[in-house]
Coordinates of C-alpha atoms in Angstrom, one line a residue:
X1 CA 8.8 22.6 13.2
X2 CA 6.1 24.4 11.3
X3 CA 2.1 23.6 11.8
X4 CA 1.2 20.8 9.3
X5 CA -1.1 23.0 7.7
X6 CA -2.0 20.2 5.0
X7 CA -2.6 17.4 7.5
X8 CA -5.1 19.4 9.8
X9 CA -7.0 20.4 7.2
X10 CA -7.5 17.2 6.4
X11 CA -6.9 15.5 10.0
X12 CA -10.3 18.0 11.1
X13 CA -13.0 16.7 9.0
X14 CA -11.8 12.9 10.1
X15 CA -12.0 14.2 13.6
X16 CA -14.9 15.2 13.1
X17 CA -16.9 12.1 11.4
X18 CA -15.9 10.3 14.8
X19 CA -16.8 13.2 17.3
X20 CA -20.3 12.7 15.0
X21 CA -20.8 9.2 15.4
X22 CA -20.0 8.9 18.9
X23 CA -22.9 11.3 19.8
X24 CA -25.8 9.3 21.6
X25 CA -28.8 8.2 19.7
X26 CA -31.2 10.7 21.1
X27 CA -29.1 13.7 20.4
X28 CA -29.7 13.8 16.4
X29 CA -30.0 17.9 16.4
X30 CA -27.1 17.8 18.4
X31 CA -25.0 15.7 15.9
X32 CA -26.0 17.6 12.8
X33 CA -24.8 20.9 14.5
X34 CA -21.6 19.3 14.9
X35 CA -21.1 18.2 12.0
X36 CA -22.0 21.4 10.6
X37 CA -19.2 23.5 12.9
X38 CA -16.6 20.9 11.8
X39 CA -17.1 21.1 8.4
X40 CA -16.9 25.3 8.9
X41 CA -13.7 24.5 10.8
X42 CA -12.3 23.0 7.9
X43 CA -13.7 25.6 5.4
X44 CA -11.4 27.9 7.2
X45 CA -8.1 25.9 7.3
X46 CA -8.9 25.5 3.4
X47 CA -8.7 29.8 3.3
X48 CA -5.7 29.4 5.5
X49 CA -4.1 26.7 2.6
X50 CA -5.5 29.6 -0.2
X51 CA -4.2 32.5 1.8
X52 CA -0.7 30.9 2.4
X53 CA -0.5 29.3 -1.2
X54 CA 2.2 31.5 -3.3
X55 CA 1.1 31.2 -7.3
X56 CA 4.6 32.3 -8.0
X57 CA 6.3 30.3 -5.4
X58 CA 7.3 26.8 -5.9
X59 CA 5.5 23.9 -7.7
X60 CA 4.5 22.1 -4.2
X61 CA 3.9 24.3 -1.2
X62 CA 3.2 23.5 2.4
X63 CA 4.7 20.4 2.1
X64 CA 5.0 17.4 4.4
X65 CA 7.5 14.3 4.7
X66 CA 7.4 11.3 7.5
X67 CA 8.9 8.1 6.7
X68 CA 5.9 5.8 6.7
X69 CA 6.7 2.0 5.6
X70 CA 10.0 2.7 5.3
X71 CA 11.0 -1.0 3.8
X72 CA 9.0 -0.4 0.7
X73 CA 9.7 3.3 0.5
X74 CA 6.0 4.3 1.0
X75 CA 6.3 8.3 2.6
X76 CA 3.4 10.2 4.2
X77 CA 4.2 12.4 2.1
X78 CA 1.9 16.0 1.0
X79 CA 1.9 18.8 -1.2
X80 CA -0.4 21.3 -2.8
X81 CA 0.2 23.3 -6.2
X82 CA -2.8 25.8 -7.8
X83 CA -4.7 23.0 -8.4
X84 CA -5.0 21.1 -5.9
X85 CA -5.5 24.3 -3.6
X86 CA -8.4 25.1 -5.9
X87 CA -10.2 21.9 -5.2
X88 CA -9.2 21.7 -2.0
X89 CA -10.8 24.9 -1.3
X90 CA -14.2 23.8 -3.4
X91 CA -14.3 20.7 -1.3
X92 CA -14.8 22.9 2.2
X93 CA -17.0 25.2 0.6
X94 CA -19.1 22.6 -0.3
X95 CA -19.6 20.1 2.5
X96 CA -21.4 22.9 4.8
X97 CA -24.0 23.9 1.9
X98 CA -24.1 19.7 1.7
X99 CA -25.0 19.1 5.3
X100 CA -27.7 21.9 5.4
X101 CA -29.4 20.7 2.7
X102 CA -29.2 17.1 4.0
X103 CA -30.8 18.7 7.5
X104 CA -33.6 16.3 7.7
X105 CA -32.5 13.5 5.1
X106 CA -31.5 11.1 7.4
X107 CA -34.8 11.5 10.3
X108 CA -36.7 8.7 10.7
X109 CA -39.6 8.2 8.9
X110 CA -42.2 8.1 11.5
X111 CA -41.3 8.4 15.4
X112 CA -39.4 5.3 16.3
X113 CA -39.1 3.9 13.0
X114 CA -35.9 1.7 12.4
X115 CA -36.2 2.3 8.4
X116 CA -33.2 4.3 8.3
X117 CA -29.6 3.8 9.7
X118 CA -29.2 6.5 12.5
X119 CA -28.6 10.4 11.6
X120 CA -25.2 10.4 13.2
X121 CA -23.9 7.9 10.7
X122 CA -25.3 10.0 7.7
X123 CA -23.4 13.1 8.5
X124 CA -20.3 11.4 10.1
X125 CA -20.0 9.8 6.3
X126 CA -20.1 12.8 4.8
X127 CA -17.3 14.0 6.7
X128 CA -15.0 10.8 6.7
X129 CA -15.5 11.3 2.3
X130 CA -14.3 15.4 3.0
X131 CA -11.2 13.9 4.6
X132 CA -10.5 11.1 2.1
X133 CA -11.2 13.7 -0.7
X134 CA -8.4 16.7 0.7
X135 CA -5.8 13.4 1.1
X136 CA -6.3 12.9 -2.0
X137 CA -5.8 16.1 -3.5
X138 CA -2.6 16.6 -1.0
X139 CA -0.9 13.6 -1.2
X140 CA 2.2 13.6 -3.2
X141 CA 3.2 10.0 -2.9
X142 CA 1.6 7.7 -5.4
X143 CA 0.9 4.9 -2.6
X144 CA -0.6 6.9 -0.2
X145 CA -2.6 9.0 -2.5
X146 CA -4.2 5.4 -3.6
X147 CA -5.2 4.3 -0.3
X148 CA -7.4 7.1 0.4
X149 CA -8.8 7.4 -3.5
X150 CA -9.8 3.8 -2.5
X151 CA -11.2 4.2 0.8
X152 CA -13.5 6.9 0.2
X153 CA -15.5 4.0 -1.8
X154 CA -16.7 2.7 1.7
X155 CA -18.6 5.6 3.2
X156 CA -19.9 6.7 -0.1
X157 CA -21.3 3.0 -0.5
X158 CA -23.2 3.5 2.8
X159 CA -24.4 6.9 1.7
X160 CA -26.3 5.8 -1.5
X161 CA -27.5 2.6 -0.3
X162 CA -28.4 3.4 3.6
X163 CA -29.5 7.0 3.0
X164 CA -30.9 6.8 -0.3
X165 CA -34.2 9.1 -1.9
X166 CA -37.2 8.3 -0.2
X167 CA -38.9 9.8 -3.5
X168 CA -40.0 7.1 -6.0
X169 CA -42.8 6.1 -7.6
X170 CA -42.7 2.6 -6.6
X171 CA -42.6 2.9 -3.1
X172 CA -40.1 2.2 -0.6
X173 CA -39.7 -1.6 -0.7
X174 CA -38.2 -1.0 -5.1
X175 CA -36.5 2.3 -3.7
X176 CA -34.5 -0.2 -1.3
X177 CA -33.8 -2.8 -3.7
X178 CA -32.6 0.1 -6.8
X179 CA -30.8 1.6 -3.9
X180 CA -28.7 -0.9 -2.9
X181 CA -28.5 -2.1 -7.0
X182 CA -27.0 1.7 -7.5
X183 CA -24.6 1.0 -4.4
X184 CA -23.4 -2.2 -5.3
X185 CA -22.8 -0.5 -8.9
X186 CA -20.7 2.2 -7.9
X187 CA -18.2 0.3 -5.6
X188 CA -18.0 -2.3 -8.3
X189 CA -17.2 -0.2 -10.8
X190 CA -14.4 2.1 -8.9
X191 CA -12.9 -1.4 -7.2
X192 CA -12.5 -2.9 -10.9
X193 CA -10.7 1.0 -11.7
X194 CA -9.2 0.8 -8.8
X195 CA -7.3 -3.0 -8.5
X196 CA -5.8 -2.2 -12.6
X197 CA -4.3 1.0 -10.5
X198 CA -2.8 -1.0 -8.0
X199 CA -1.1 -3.0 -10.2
X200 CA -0.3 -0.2 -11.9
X201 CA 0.9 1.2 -8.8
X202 CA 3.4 -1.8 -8.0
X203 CA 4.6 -2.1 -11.6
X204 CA 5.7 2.3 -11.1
X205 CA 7.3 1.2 -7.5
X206 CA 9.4 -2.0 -9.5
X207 CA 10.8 0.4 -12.3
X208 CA 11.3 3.9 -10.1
X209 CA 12.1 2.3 -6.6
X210 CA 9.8 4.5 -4.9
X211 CA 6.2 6.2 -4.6
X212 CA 7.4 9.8 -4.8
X213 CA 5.6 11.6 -7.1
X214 CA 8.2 14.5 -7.1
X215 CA 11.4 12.4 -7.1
X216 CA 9.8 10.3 -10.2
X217 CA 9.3 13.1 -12.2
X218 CA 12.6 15.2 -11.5
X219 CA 14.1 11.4 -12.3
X220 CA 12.1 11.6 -15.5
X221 CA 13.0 14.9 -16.4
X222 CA 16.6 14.8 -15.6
X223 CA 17.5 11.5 -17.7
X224 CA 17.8 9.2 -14.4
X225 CA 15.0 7.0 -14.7
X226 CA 14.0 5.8 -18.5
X227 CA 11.1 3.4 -18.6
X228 CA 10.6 1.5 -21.9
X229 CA 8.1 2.5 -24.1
X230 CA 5.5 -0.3 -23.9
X231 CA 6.0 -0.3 -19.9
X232 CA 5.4 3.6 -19.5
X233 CA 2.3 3.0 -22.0
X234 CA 0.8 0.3 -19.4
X235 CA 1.6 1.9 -16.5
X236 CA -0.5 4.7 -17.8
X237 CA -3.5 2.9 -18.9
X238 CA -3.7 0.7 -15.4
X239 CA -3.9 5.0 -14.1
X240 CA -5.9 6.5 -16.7
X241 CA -8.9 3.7 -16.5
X242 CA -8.9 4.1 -12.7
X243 CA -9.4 8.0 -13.5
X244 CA -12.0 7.6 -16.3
X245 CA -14.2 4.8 -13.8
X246 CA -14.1 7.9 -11.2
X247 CA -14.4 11.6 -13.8
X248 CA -16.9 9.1 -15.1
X249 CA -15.9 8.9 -18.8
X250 CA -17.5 7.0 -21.5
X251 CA -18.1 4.0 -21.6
X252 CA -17.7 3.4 -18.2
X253 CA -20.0 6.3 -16.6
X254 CA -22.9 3.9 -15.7
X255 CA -22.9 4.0 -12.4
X256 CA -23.2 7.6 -11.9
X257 CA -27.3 7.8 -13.4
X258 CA -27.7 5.1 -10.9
X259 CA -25.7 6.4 -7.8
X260 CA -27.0 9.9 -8.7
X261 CA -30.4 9.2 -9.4
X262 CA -31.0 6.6 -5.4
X263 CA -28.9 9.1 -3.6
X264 CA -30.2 12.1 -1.5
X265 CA -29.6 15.2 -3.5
X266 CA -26.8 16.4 -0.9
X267 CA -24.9 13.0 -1.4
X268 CA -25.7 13.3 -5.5
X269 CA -23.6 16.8 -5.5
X270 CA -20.7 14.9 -3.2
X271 CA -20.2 12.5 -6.2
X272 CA -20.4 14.5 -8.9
X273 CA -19.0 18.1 -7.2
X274 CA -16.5 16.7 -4.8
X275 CA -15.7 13.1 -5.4
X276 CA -16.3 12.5 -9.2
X277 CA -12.7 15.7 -9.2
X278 CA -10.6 12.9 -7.9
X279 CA -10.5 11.6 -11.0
X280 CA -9.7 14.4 -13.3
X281 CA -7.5 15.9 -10.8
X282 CA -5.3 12.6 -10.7
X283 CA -5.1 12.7 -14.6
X284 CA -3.6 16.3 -14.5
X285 CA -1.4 15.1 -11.5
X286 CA -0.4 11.9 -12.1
X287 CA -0.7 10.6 -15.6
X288 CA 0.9 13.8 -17.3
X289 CA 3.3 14.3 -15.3
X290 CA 4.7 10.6 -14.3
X291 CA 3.5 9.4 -17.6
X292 CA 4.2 12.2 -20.4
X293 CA 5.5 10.2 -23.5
X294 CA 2.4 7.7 -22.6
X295 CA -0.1 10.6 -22.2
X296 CA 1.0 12.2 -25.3
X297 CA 0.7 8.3 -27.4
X298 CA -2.9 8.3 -25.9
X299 CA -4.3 11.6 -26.6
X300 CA -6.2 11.3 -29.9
X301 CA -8.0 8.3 -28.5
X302 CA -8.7 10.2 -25.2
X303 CA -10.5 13.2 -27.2
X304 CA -12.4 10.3 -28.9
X305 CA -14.0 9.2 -25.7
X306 CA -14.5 12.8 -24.3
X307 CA -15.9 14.0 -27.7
X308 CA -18.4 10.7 -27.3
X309 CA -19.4 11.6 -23.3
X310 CA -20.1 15.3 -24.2
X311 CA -22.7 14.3 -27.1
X312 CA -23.7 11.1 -25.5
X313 CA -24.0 12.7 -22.3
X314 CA -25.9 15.7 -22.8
X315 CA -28.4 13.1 -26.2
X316 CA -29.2 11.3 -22.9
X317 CA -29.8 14.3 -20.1
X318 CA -32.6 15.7 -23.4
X319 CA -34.7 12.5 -23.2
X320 CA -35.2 11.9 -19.6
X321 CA -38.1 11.5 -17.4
X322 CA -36.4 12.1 -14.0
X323 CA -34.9 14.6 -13.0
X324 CA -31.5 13.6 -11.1
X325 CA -30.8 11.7 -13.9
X326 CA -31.0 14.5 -16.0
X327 CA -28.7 16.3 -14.1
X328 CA -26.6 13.0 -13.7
X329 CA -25.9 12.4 -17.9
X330 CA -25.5 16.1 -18.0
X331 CA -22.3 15.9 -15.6
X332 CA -20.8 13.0 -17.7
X333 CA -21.5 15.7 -20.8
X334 CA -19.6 18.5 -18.9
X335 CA -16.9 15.6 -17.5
X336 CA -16.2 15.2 -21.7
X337 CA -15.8 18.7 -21.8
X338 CA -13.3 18.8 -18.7
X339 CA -11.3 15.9 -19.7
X340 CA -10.9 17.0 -23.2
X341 CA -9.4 20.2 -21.9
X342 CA -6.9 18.6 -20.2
X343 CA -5.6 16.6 -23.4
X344 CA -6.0 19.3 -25.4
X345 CA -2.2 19.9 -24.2
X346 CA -2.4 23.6 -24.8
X347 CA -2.5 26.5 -21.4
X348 CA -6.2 27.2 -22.2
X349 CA -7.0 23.5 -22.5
X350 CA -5.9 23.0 -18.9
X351 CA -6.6 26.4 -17.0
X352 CA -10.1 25.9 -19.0
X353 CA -10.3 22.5 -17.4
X354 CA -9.6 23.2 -14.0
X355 CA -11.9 26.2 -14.1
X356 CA -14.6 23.8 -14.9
X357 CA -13.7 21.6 -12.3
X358 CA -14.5 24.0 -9.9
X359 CA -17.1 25.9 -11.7
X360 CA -18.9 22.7 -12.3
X361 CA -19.1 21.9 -8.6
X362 CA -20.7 25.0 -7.8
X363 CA -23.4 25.0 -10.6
X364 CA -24.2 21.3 -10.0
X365 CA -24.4 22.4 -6.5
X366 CA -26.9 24.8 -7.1
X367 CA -29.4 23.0 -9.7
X368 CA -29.0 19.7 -7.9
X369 CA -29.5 21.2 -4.6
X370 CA -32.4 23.5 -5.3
X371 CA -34.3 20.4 -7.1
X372 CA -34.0 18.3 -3.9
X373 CA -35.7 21.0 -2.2
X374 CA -38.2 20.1 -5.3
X375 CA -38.0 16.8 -4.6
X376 CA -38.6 16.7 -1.2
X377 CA -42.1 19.1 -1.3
X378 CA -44.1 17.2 -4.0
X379 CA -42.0 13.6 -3.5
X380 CA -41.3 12.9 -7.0
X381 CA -38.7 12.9 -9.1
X382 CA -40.6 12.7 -12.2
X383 CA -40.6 16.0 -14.1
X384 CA -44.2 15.5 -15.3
X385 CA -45.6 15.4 -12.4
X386 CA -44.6 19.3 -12.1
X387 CA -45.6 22.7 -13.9
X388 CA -45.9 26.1 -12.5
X389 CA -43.6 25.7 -9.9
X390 CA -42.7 29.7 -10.9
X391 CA -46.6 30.5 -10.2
X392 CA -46.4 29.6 -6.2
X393 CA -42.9 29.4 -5.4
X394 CA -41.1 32.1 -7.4
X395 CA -37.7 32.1 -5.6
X396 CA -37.1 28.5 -6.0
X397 CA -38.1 28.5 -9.6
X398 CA -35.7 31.2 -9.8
X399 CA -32.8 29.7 -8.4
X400 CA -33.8 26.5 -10.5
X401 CA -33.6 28.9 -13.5
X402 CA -30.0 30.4 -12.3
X403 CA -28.7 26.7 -11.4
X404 CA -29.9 25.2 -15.0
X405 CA -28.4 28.8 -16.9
X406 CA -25.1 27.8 -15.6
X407 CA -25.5 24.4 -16.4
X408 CA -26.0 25.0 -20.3
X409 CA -22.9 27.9 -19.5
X410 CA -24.8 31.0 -20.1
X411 CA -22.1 34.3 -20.1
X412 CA -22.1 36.0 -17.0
X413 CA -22.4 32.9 -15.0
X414 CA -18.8 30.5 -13.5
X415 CA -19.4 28.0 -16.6
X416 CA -19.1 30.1 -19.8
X417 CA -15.6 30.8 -19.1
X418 CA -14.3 27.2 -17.8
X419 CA -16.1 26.1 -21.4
X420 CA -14.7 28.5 -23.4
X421 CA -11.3 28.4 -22.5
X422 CA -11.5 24.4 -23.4
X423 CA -13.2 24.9 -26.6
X424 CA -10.5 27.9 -27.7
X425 CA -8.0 25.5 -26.1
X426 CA -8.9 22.4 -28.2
X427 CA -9.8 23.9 -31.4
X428 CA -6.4 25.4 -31.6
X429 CA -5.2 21.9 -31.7
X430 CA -7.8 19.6 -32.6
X431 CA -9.9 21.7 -34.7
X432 CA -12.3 19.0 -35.5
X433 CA -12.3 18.0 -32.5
X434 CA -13.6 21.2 -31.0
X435 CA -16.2 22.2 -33.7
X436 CA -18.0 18.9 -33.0
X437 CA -18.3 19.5 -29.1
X438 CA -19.6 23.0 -29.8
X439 CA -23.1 20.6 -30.2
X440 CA -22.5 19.8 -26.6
X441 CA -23.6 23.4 -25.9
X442 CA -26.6 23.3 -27.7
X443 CA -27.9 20.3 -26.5
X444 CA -27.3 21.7 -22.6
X445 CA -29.2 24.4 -24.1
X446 CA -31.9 22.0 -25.1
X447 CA -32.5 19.6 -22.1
X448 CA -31.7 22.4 -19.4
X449 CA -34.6 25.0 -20.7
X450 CA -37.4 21.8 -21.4
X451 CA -36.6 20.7 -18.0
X452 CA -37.3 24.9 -16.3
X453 CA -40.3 25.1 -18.9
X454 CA -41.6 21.5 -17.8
X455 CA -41.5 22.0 -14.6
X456 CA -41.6 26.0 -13.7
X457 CA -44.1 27.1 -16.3
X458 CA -47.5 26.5 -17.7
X459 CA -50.6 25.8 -15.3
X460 CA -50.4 25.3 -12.0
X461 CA -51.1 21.2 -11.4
X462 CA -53.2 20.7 -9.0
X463 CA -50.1 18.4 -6.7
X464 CA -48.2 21.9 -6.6
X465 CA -50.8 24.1 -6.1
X466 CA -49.9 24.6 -2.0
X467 CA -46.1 24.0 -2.4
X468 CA -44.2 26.1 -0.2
X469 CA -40.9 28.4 -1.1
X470 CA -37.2 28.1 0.0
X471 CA -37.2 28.7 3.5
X472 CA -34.4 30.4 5.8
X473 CA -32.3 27.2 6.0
X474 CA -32.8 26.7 2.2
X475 CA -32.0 30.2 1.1
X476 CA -28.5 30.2 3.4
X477 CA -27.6 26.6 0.8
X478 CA -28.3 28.4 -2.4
X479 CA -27.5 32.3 -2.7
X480 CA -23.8 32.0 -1.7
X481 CA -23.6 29.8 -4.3
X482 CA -25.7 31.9 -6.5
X483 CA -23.8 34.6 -5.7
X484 CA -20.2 32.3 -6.8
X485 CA -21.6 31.7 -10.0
X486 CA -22.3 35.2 -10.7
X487 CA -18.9 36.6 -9.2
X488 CA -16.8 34.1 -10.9
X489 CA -18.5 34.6 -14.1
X490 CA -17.3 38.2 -14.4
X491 CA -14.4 37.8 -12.4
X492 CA -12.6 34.7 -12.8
X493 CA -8.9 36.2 -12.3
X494 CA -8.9 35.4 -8.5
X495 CA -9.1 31.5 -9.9
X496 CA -7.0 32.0 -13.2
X497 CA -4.1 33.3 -11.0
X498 CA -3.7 30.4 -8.7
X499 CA -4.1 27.9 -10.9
X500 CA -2.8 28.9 -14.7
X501 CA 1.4 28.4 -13.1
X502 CA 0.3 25.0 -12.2
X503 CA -1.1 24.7 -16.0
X504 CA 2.3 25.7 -17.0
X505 CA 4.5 23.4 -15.4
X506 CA 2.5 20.4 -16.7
X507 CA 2.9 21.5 -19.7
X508 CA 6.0 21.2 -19.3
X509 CA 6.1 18.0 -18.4
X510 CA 4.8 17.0 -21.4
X511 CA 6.7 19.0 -23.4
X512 CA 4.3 21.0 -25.3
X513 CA 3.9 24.3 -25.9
X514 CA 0.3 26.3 -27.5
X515 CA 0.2 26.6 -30.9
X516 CA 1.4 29.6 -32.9
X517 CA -1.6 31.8 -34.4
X518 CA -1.6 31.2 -38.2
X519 CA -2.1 35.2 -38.3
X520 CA -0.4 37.7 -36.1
X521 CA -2.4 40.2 -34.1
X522 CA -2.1 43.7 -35.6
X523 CA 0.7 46.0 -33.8

C-alpha cells in the first residue's frame, strides 16, 4: 500500500491545531513555534504533492478510496489534478508567512488581561482552516468535499470575532460589537450558500446514485447517466450560489469588507488568499464538469455579475477611507476578474484564471500583510491619519509600493499575466464583455497609487514621525513573497505547465473549444 500522500498533507496541519491547543496557558512562545514548524511540515508535503504531480499523467493523481458510509455511497475519496495541486501548494506557502505576521496578534493586552481568548486558540484555528482548506481541494467526492467547505466556517468565525483588529477609532468596546457584527455576517452568509448546496448535493445523489465526482462525469460523458434539463439547471444553481457566497461575487460579497476589515491582517489574507479559492476552485471542479450543459445555459448571466464585481469592486476600493477595506472591495474586483475567466470557456480564460488564483494570493499577501505591519505601529486604519510613511520607514513603504503595483497588475509582477490571459481569453469570446473590464484596470490603477501617495508621500505627520521599519521577523513575511511576485511575473511557465492540462480537460467537459482567429498569422 502506497503512503497517502494526500491525506497527510492534510492529516498534518489538523494534527497540528490540536498539538497547539493542548499546550498549557503559560507556554504562548512555545505554542506559536509550534504552530509555526507544523505549518513548515506541511509546506513540505505540499512540494512532495508538486514534485510527484505528473502534468502529463492522468486527470487525478495520488488518489485515495475507503468506503466511508457505505449505505449511502459516501467514499473518503481524494484526488489532485494541476489545479488543485497549485492551490494546494499556495495554501502551505501561505500559512507560515500568516503565522509570523500574526506573532503577537493574539498576546494579551496588558499582563493578565482576559480581553482576548488565549494565543493557543488563535494559531490552532489557523491550522484547523489549512486542513479544511487542502480537503477541500483533494476531495473528489461531492459529500465529503461539502463537509469540510462547511466546517471551515467554524474556526474562521472564531478568528474574526475572538481575534479581531485592536485598531479602531472607536475604541475597543465598538471594535467588539463590529467584530462580532462582521462574524455573525460571514457565517450567515456561507450557511445560507451552503444549506441551497446541500440540497443541491442530495438532489445530485437521487439522480446519479452516488457522490463520486469521477464516476458522475465519466457517466455524463459516456451517455449512462442523462439528467433532464431543468434538473441539471437547478442542481447547478443550488452549487454555483454556494460558490459565488464564498469567491465572493456580486451581489452577495458583503460580508467580505466586514470580515476583512475586524479581522487581524494575517486572518484578512486567510479569507481572501486561502479560503475565499474554495469557491472558485469548486466552480472549475464541480459545476463545469458535473454540470456542463447547465454551466454553458448560465454563462452570459455569470459574465454579467463578474463584469458588475470588477467595476463595482474596484468604484468602491477608489472611495474609501480605510484601508483593509480598500484592499477588501479590491479582491471582490480581482474575484470578477477570476470568475469571468473561468466562463469565458476558452484555454486562456481558464489557465488565466487559475493563474490569478494563485497570483492573487501572493500579492494580497503582500499588500495586506505589509499594511498590518502599518496598522499595528500607528493603530489606525484610517489612511488619513498617514503621510510620509516613505520619509522614516523606506523599506516598508517600498514593499507597500511593490504589494499595491501587483495589485493594479503592473508587467513584471505575478498579476499582469493571470489578468491578461483572462482579458485575451474573454475578449475572444465575449468581446464586449472584455473591453468593458479593461476599466477594471484603470480603476486598480486609480485607488492602488492614491492609497501609496496618501499614505507614503508628502510631509511627514507628526503621529509617524518616530515609526519604526520592518524588522527581522517582518522582512522574513514579505521578501519571499516579494521575491514570488517578481519571479512568477517573468517566469510563469513553472505554473502554466501544471495547470494548463487541467484547463484542457475541462474544456472538454464542456465541450468547447477556443475560437478560431478571424486572420491567420503570417507563415
Amino acid at each position: 500500500m502506497s503512503f497517502p500522500l494526500l491525506t497527510a498533507t492534510a492529516a498534518l496541519p489538523a494534527i497540528g491545531a490540536i498539538a497547539t491547543a493542548a499546550v498549557p496557558a503559560a507556554w504562548r512562545t512555545a505554542a506559536k513555534w509550534l504552530a509555526l514548524l507544523f505549518s513548515l511540515a506541511t509546506l513540505a508535503l505540499a512540494i512532495t504533492v508538486l514534485v510527484r504531480f505528473d502534468p502529463d499523467g492522468g486527470r487525478y493523481q495520488l488518489t485515495e478510496s475507503h468506503a466511508w458510509i457505505a449505505e449511502f455511497g459516501v467514499r473518503y475519496e481524494l484526488g489532485v489534478d494541476g489545479i488543485a495541486v497549485a492551490l494546494i501548494a499556495l495554501t502551505a506557502l501561505l500559512m507560515p508567512f500568516i503565522i509570523l505576521a500574526g506573532w503577537h496578534d493574539a498576546d494579551p493586552l496588558e499582563t493578565g488581561s482576559r480581553r482576548w481568548r488565549p494565543t493557543q486558540g488563535f494559531f490552532a484555528l489557523i491550522l484547523a482552516v489549512e486542513a479544511m482548506v487542502i480537503l477541500s481541494f483533494e476531495a473528489t467526492d461531492v459529500f465529503l468535499f461539502y463537509i469540510f467547505f462547511e466546517a471551515m466556517l467554524i474556526p474562521m468565525y472564531f478568528l474574526i470575532g475572538g481575534f479581531g483588529d485592536r485598531a479602531h477609532e472607536h475604541g475597543e468596546k465598538v471594535a467588539a460589537t463590529q467584530r462580532s457584527y462582521a462574524a455573525v455576517k460571514f457565517l450567515l452568509y456561507n450557511l445560507v450558500g451552503g444549506l441551497i448546496m446541500l440540497a443541491a448535493v442530495i438532489g445530485l445523489y437521487v439522480v446519479a446514485g452516488n457522490f463520486s465526482l469521477q464516476e458522475i462525469a465519466e457517466a455524463r460523458a459516456n451517455g449512462t447517466l442523462d439528467m433532464a434539463t431543468n434538473t441539471e439547471r437547478w442542481l447547478f444553481l443550488g452549487f454555483f450560489f454556494a460558490f459565488a457566497v464564498k469567491a465572493p461575487l456580486w451581489p452577495l460579497h458583503t460580508w467580505l469588507p466586514n470580515a476583512m476589515g475586524e479581522a487581524t491582517a494575517p486572518v484578512a489574507v486567510l479569507i481572501t488568499a486561502v479560503v475565499d479559492k474554495v469557491g472558485t476552485f469548486a466552480m472549475l471542479r464541480f459545476c463545469l464538469q458535473l454540470f456542463p450543459e447547465a454551466s454553458k445555459w448560465a454563462t452570459p448571466a455569470i459574465l454579467v455579475l463578474a463584469l458588475i464585481s470588477i467595476i463595482y469592486g474596484a468604484l468602491l476600493a477608489v472611495g474609501q477611507r480605510d484601508i483593509k477595506r480598500l484592499v477588501a472591495y479590491a479582491s471582490i474586483s480581482h474575484f470578477g476578474f477570476i470568475i469571468m475567466g473561468i466562463f469565458a470557456m476558452t484555454s486562456q480564460g481558464q489557465s488565466g484564471a487559475t493563474l490569478y488564483m494563485v497570483n492573487h494570493g501572493i500579492s494580497t499577501a503582500a499588500l495586506m500583510l505589509v499594511a498590518g505591519f502599518l496598522i499595528s505601529r500607528r493603530g489606525s486604519r484610517l489612511i488619513a491619519d498617514y503621510g510620509g510613511v516613505q520619509k522614516v520607514a523606506p523599506v516598508l513603504a517600498g514593499t507597500f509600493l511593490i504589494g499595491s503595483l501587483a495589485t493594479l497588475s503592473l508587467p513584471g509582477l505575478a498579476p499582469f499575466v493571470s489578468e491578461f490571459l483572462v482579458l485575451v481569453g474573454t475578449f475572444t469570446r465575449y468581446p464586449v464583455i472584455g473591453i468593458i473590464a479593461t476599466f477594471g484596470i484603470v480603476l486598480a490603477a486609480l485607488y492602488t497609487l492614491v492609497l501609496y501617495q496618501r499614505t507614503m508621500t508628502g510631509p511627514v505627520k507628526a503621529e509617524v514621525s518616530a515609526m519604526p521599519d520592518l524588522r527581522v521577523r517582518e522582512l522574513v513575511v514579505v521578501a519571499p513573497l516579494v521575491a514570488l511576485l517578481i519571479f512568477l511575473g517573468v517566469y510563469p511557465k513553472p505554473l502554466t505547465d501544471i495547470v494548463n492540462p487541467a484547463v484542457k480537460q475541462t474544456m472538454s467537459d464542456v465541450q468547447k473549444k477556443d475560437p478560431q482567429p478571424e486572420v491567420e498569422a503570417a507563415k
